[in-house]
Amino acid sequence: MLQTLRGVFGATSPNAIHVPVELHAPMGGVPISLRTMDMDDADEWNDVRWRNTEWLRPWAAGDPMHGSGLTFEQWVRRQRNDEAHGGGVVFLIEYRKRMIGQISLGAINYGAMRSGVVGYWVSQDYAGHGIAPMALAMLADWAIGSPDGPQLHRLEIAILPENQRSLAVVRKVGARDEGERANYMYVDGNWRTHRTFSLLAEDMGDGFESRLISRHAEWETRIL
């Protein structure tokens, strides 16, 4: 089904995103994988998202114009269209073949900016196990460093100042703290000030995944 839908939209833009079948965490990292979703994921995705409704509600972005929502099928078709035109990509986060979250890259700009905005969430029963930092590092290595990715220069992550878990994620990956932006995004019924962080090509070094694994090993050594 996934290949069929991609065939419908086709690579219609020079900026079309050539999405990998699957991205796997490197040796030594939390053993997760990232993959795009298709129609067959509807039941599992709806189940995971429904079970985490209250957990995610305080951080969930919304539409201030209160437009009509999308069906799962419409959403998947929009994802294929975004990939075909270079606008963004949504990955499922999987652990042992089980869907446990999502990470997205959207609002992509090319030309002089080559930037994109990242958002992510992890199911409550898997929070606190290093999954979100690894997913972010994997996405960054692909989006910035891979010749098969969109080869962006900058990724931006906007976080509510009180979201301590998400703040810990970007700090573990080594993102730059760029300060607050007033009323930056519409969240849970209000325009909310966010703190923004960035991952730049200049900061990549040997890879964000490699750096994250090294930092985790150093931390474990210190507490032993």
mmCIF file of C-alpha atoms in Angstrom:
data_model
loop_
_atom_site.group_PDB
_atom_site.id
_atom_site.type_symbol
_atom_site.label_atom_id
_atom_site.label_comp_id
_atom_site.label_asym_id
_atom_site.label_seq_id
_atom_site.Cartn_x
_atom_site.Cartn_y
_atom_site.Cartn_z
ATOM 1 C CA MET A 1 0.000 0.000 0.000
ATOM 2 C CA LEU A 2 2.839 2.410 0.864
ATOM 3 C CA GLN A 3 4.519 1.944 -2.503
ATOM 4 C CA THR A 4 1.180 2.282 -4.278
ATOM 5 C CA LEU A 5 0.436 5.624 -2.647
ATOM 6 C CA ARG A 6 3.917 6.923 -3.404
ATOM 7 C CA GLY A 7 3.394 5.904 -6.998
ATOM 8 C CA VAL A 8 0.246 8.029 -7.119
ATOM 9 C CA PHE A 9 2.040 11.191 -6.066
ATOM 10 C CA GLY A 10 5.412 10.427 -7.647
ATOM 11 C CA ALA A 11 8.649 12.402 -7.271
ATOM 12 C CA THR A 12 7.129 15.577 -8.731
ATOM 13 C CA SER A 13 9.623 18.027 -7.239
ATOM 14 C CA PRO A 14 13.419 18.362 -7.374
ATOM 15 C CA ASN A 15 13.160 18.580 -3.590
ATOM 16 C CA ALA A 16 11.274 15.271 -3.283
ATOM 17 C CA ILE A 17 12.305 13.428 -0.122
ATOM 18 C CA HIS A 18 13.611 9.940 -0.832
ATOM 19 C CA VAL A 19 12.377 8.361 2.379
ATOM 20 C CA PRO A 20 14.276 5.302 3.612
ATOM 21 C CA VAL A 21 12.332 2.093 4.142
ATOM 22 C CA GLU A 22 13.572 2.075 7.734
ATOM 23 C CA LEU A 23 16.205 3.767 9.900
ATOM 24 C CA HIS A 24 17.799 1.679 12.656
ATOM 25 C CA ALA A 25 19.594 2.865 15.767
ATOM 26 C CA PRO A 26 23.346 2.148 15.726
ATOM 27 C CA MET A 27 25.053 -0.427 17.908
ATOM 28 C CA GLY A 28 25.152 0.774 21.495
ATOM 29 C CA GLY A 29 22.033 2.914 21.160
ATOM 30 C CA VAL A 30 18.497 2.283 22.319
ATOM 31 C CA PRO A 31 17.325 -0.361 19.780
ATOM 32 C CA ILE A 32 14.573 1.556 18.023
ATOM 33 C CA SER A 33 13.708 2.046 14.379
ATOM 34 C CA LEU A 34 12.012 4.810 12.401
ATOM 35 C CA ARG A 35 9.727 4.195 9.437
ATOM 36 C CA THR A 36 6.963 6.006 7.590
ATOM 37 C CA MET A 37 3.372 4.938 8.139
ATOM 38 C CA ASP A 38 0.775 3.528 5.758
ATOM 39 C CA MET A 39 -2.906 2.639 5.844
ATOM 40 C CA ASP A 40 -2.229 -0.655 7.618
ATOM 41 C CA ASP A 41 -1.011 1.291 10.671
ATOM 42 C CA ALA A 42 -4.371 2.950 11.339
ATOM 43 C CA ASP A 43 -5.613 0.670 14.131
ATOM 44 C CA GLU A 44 -2.339 0.527 16.049
ATOM 45 C CA TRP A 45 -1.641 4.252 15.690
ATOM 46 C CA ASN A 46 -5.147 5.181 16.835
ATOM 47 C CA ASP A 47 -4.826 2.839 19.816
ATOM 48 C CA VAL A 48 -1.474 4.269 20.934
ATOM 49 C CA ARG A 49 -2.574 7.872 20.421
ATOM 50 C CA TRP A 50 -5.887 7.295 22.235
ATOM 51 C CA ARG A 51 -4.173 5.700 25.248
ATOM 52 C CA ASN A 52 -1.871 8.717 25.484
ATOM 53 C CA THR A 53 -4.507 11.432 25.007
ATOM 54 C CA GLU A 54 -4.215 12.914 28.499
ATOM 55 C CA TRP A 55 -0.449 12.386 28.640
ATOM 56 C CA LEU A 56 0.054 14.403 25.453
ATOM 57 C CA ARG A 57 -2.743 16.968 25.809
ATOM 58 C CA PRO A 58 -0.659 19.698 27.555
ATOM 59 C CA TRP A 59 1.897 19.694 24.718
ATOM 60 C CA ALA A 60 -0.267 19.013 21.658
ATOM 61 C CA ALA A 61 -0.297 21.730 18.994
ATOM 62 C CA GLY A 62 -3.683 22.601 17.501
ATOM 63 C CA ASP A 63 -5.376 24.656 14.803
ATOM 64 C CA PRO A 64 -6.436 28.136 16.013
ATOM 65 C CA MET A 65 -8.917 28.312 13.119
ATOM 66 C CA HIS A 66 -10.550 25.071 14.311
ATOM 67 C CA GLY A 67 -10.687 23.585 10.842
ATOM 68 C CA SER A 68 -12.108 20.131 10.193
ATOM 69 C CA GLY A 69 -9.798 17.268 11.056
ATOM 70 C CA LEU A 70 -8.362 14.665 8.683
ATOM 71 C CA THR A 71 -9.209 10.993 8.526
ATOM 72 C CA PHE A 72 -6.240 8.654 8.909
ATOM 73 C CA GLU A 73 -6.375 7.918 5.181
ATOM 74 C CA GLN A 74 -6.345 11.618 4.314
ATOM 75 C CA TRP A 75 -3.430 12.176 6.685
ATOM 76 C CA VAL A 76 -1.365 9.377 5.133
ATOM 77 C CA ARG A 77 -2.090 10.737 1.664
ATOM 78 C CA ARG A 78 -0.948 14.184 2.812
ATOM 79 C CA GLN A 79 2.264 12.631 4.097
ATOM 80 C CA ARG A 80 2.956 11.063 0.701
ATOM 81 C CA ASN A 81 2.257 14.414 -0.945
ATOM 82 C CA ASP A 82 4.591 16.226 1.477
ATOM 83 C CA GLU A 83 7.349 13.700 0.770
ATOM 84 C CA ALA A 84 6.868 14.039 -2.988
ATOM 85 C CA HIS A 85 7.122 17.823 -2.831
ATOM 86 C CA GLY A 86 9.834 18.062 -0.170
ATOM 87 C CA GLY A 87 7.627 19.589 2.516
ATOM 88 C CA GLY A 88 8.249 17.100 5.292
ATOM 89 C CA VAL A 89 8.146 13.527 6.535
ATOM 90 C CA VAL A 90 6.571 11.723 9.504
ATOM 91 C CA PHE A 91 8.240 8.668 11.056
ATOM 92 C CA LEU A 92 6.788 6.146 13.458
ATOM 93 C CA ILE A 93 9.077 5.210 16.346
ATOM 94 C CA GLU A 94 9.119 1.446 16.877
ATOM 95 C CA TYR A 95 10.633 -0.692 19.616
ATOM 96 C CA ARG A 96 10.648 -4.455 19.057
ATOM 97 C CA LYS A 97 8.209 -3.971 16.176
ATOM 98 C CA ARG A 98 5.789 -2.161 18.470
ATOM 99 C CA MET A 99 4.659 1.395 17.706
ATOM 100 C CA ILE A 100 5.599 3.619 20.649
ATOM 101 C CA GLY A 101 5.694 7.156 19.292
ATOM 102 C CA GLN A 102 6.256 9.505 16.408
ATOM 103 C CA ILE A 103 8.825 12.019 15.171
ATOM 104 C CA SER A 104 8.267 14.456 12.328
ATOM 105 C CA LEU A 105 10.245 16.848 10.194
ATOM 106 C CA GLY A 106 8.149 19.603 8.655
ATOM 107 C CA ALA A 107 8.053 23.216 7.470
ATOM 108 C CA ILE A 108 11.132 22.508 5.354
ATOM 109 C CA ASN A 109 12.770 25.475 3.631
ATOM 110 C CA TYR A 110 15.332 25.069 0.874
ATOM 111 C CA GLY A 111 17.397 27.710 -0.914
ATOM 112 C CA ALA A 112 19.419 29.918 1.394
ATOM 113 C CA MET A 113 17.949 28.444 4.616
ATOM 114 C CA ARG A 114 17.746 24.641 4.234
ATOM 115 C CA SER A 115 15.935 24.250 7.535
ATOM 116 C CA GLY A 116 13.117 22.238 9.066
ATOM 117 C CA VAL A 117 11.081 21.965 12.262
ATOM 118 C CA VAL A 118 11.048 18.790 14.372
ATOM 119 C CA GLY A 119 8.301 17.506 16.640
ATOM 120 C CA TYR A 120 8.113 14.236 18.575
ATOM 121 C CA TRP A 121 6.207 12.286 21.198
ATOM 122 C CA VAL A 122 6.686 8.962 22.972
ATOM 123 C CA SER A 123 4.055 6.814 24.669
ATOM 124 C CA GLN A 124 3.907 7.330 28.424
ATOM 125 C CA ASP A 125 4.766 3.704 29.190
ATOM 126 C CA TYR A 126 8.062 4.085 27.282
ATOM 127 C CA ALA A 127 9.032 7.540 28.515
ATOM 128 C CA GLY A 128 12.293 7.977 30.383
ATOM 129 C CA HIS A 129 14.227 5.221 28.579
ATOM 130 C CA GLY A 130 16.259 7.335 26.166
ATOM 131 C CA ILE A 131 13.949 6.680 23.213
ATOM 132 C CA ALA A 132 13.155 10.287 22.246
ATOM 133 C CA PRO A 133 16.822 11.431 22.318
ATOM 134 C CA MET A 134 17.835 8.511 20.109
ATOM 135 C CA ALA A 135 14.960 9.159 17.686
ATOM 136 C CA LEU A 136 15.956 12.834 17.451
ATOM 137 C CA ALA A 137 19.624 11.965 16.881
ATOM 138 C CA MET A 138 18.683 9.436 14.187
ATOM 139 C CA LEU A 139 16.450 11.934 12.417
ATOM 140 C CA ALA A 140 19.131 14.640 12.584
ATOM 141 C CA ASP A 141 21.877 12.386 11.199
ATOM 142 C CA TRP A 142 19.629 11.432 8.289
ATOM 143 C CA ALA A 143 18.173 14.893 7.580
ATOM 144 C CA ILE A 144 21.465 16.773 7.878
ATOM 145 C CA GLY A 145 24.244 14.301 7.194
ATOM 146 C CA SER A 146 22.959 11.589 4.882
ATOM 147 C CA PRO A 147 23.479 12.041 1.121
ATOM 148 C CA ASP A 148 20.106 10.322 0.719
ATOM 149 C CA GLY A 149 18.326 12.755 3.049
ATOM 150 C CA PRO A 150 17.174 16.338 2.424
ATOM 151 C CA GLN A 151 20.648 17.601 3.463
ATOM 152 C CA LEU A 152 19.379 20.406 5.643
ATOM 153 C CA HIS A 153 21.597 22.861 7.480
ATOM 154 C CA ARG A 154 19.393 23.489 10.514
ATOM 155 C CA LEU A 155 16.734 21.646 12.520
ATOM 156 C CA GLU A 156 14.612 23.571 15.005
ATOM 157 C CA ILE A 157 12.779 22.169 18.019
ATOM 158 C CA ALA A 158 10.308 24.370 19.921
ATOM 159 C CA ILE A 159 9.409 23.317 23.484
ATOM 160 C CA LEU A 160 7.110 24.699 26.154
ATOM 161 C CA PRO A 161 9.332 25.940 29.024
ATOM 162 C CA GLU A 162 7.525 23.739 31.556
ATOM 163 C CA ASN A 163 7.983 20.560 29.512
ATOM 164 C CA GLN A 164 10.943 19.246 31.464
ATOM 165 C CA ARG A 165 11.038 15.853 29.740
ATOM 166 C CA SER A 166 11.321 17.396 26.289
ATOM 167 C CA LEU A 167 13.916 19.899 27.481
ATOM 168 C CA ALA A 168 15.995 16.960 28.713
ATOM 169 C CA VAL A 169 15.750 15.352 25.265
ATOM 170 C CA VAL A 170 17.286 18.264 23.348
ATOM 171 C CA ARG A 171 19.974 18.765 25.986
ATOM 172 C CA LYS A 172 21.026 15.116 25.749
ATOM 173 C CA VAL A 173 21.398 15.440 21.982
ATOM 174 C CA GLY A 174 23.424 18.650 22.376
ATOM 175 C CA ALA A 175 21.038 21.144 20.781
ATOM 176 C CA ARG A 176 21.755 24.869 20.945
ATOM 177 C CA ASP A 177 19.476 26.839 23.268
ATOM 178 C CA GLU A 178 18.247 29.876 21.326
ATOM 179 C CA GLY A 179 15.963 31.350 23.955
ATOM 180 C CA GLU A 180 12.232 32.013 24.072
ATOM 181 C CA ARG A 181 9.811 33.107 21.367
ATOM 182 C CA ALA A 182 6.669 34.827 22.584
ATOM 183 C CA ASN A 183 3.334 33.215 21.625
ATOM 184 C CA TYR A 184 5.165 31.004 19.151
ATOM 185 C CA MET A 185 2.638 28.174 18.721
ATOM 186 C CA TYR A 186 -1.014 27.379 19.394
ATOM 187 C CA VAL A 187 -1.077 24.628 22.034
ATOM 188 C CA ASP A 188 -3.958 23.247 24.090
ATOM 189 C CA GLY A 189 -6.262 26.134 23.206
ATOM 190 C CA ASN A 190 -3.843 29.062 23.619
ATOM 191 C CA TRP A 191 -0.943 30.821 21.913
ATOM 192 C CA ARG A 192 2.018 29.736 24.006
ATOM 193 C CA THR A 193 5.566 31.004 24.404
ATOM 194 C CA HIS A 194 8.137 28.348 23.462
ATOM 195 C CA ARG A 195 11.832 27.880 24.035
ATOM 196 C CA THR A 196 13.632 27.065 20.805
ATOM 197 C CA PHE A 197 16.625 24.817 20.214
ATOM 198 C CA SER A 198 18.564 23.997 17.066
ATOM 199 C CA LEU A 199 20.790 21.296 15.635
ATOM 200 C CA LEU A 200 23.165 22.628 12.967
ATOM 201 C CA ALA A 201 25.293 20.933 10.355
ATOM 202 C CA GLU A 202 28.360 22.523 11.968
ATOM 203 C CA ASP A 203 27.550 20.734 15.233
ATOM 204 C CA MET A 204 27.233 17.267 13.725
ATOM 205 C CA GLY A 205 30.859 16.120 14.017
ATOM 206 C CA ASP A 206 30.950 12.321 13.791
ATOM 207 C CA GLY A 207 27.165 12.215 14.121
ATOM 208 C CA PHE A 208 24.510 13.089 16.676
ATOM 209 C CA GLU A 209 23.857 9.385 17.285
ATOM 210 C CA SER A 210 27.516 8.716 18.051
ATOM 211 C CA ARG A 211 27.720 11.708 20.389
ATOM 212 C CA LEU A 212 24.592 10.651 22.246
ATOM 213 C CA ILE A 213 25.875 7.106 22.768
ATOM 214 C CA SER A 214 29.274 8.415 23.949
ATOM 215 C CA ARG A 215 27.671 10.788 26.440
ATOM 216 C CA HIS A 216 25.470 8.015 27.807
ATOM 217 C CA ALA A 217 28.515 5.753 28.255
ATOM 218 C CA GLU A 218 30.388 8.536 30.084
ATOM 219 C CA TRP A 219 27.400 9.142 32.376
ATOM 220 C CA GLU A 220 27.138 5.431 33.213
ATOM 221 C CA THR A 221 30.868 5.304 34.001
ATOM 222 C CA ARG A 222 30.544 8.207 36.438
ATOM 223 C CA ILE A 223 27.731 6.633 38.448
ATOM 224 C CA LEU A 224 29.333 3.160 38.710
#
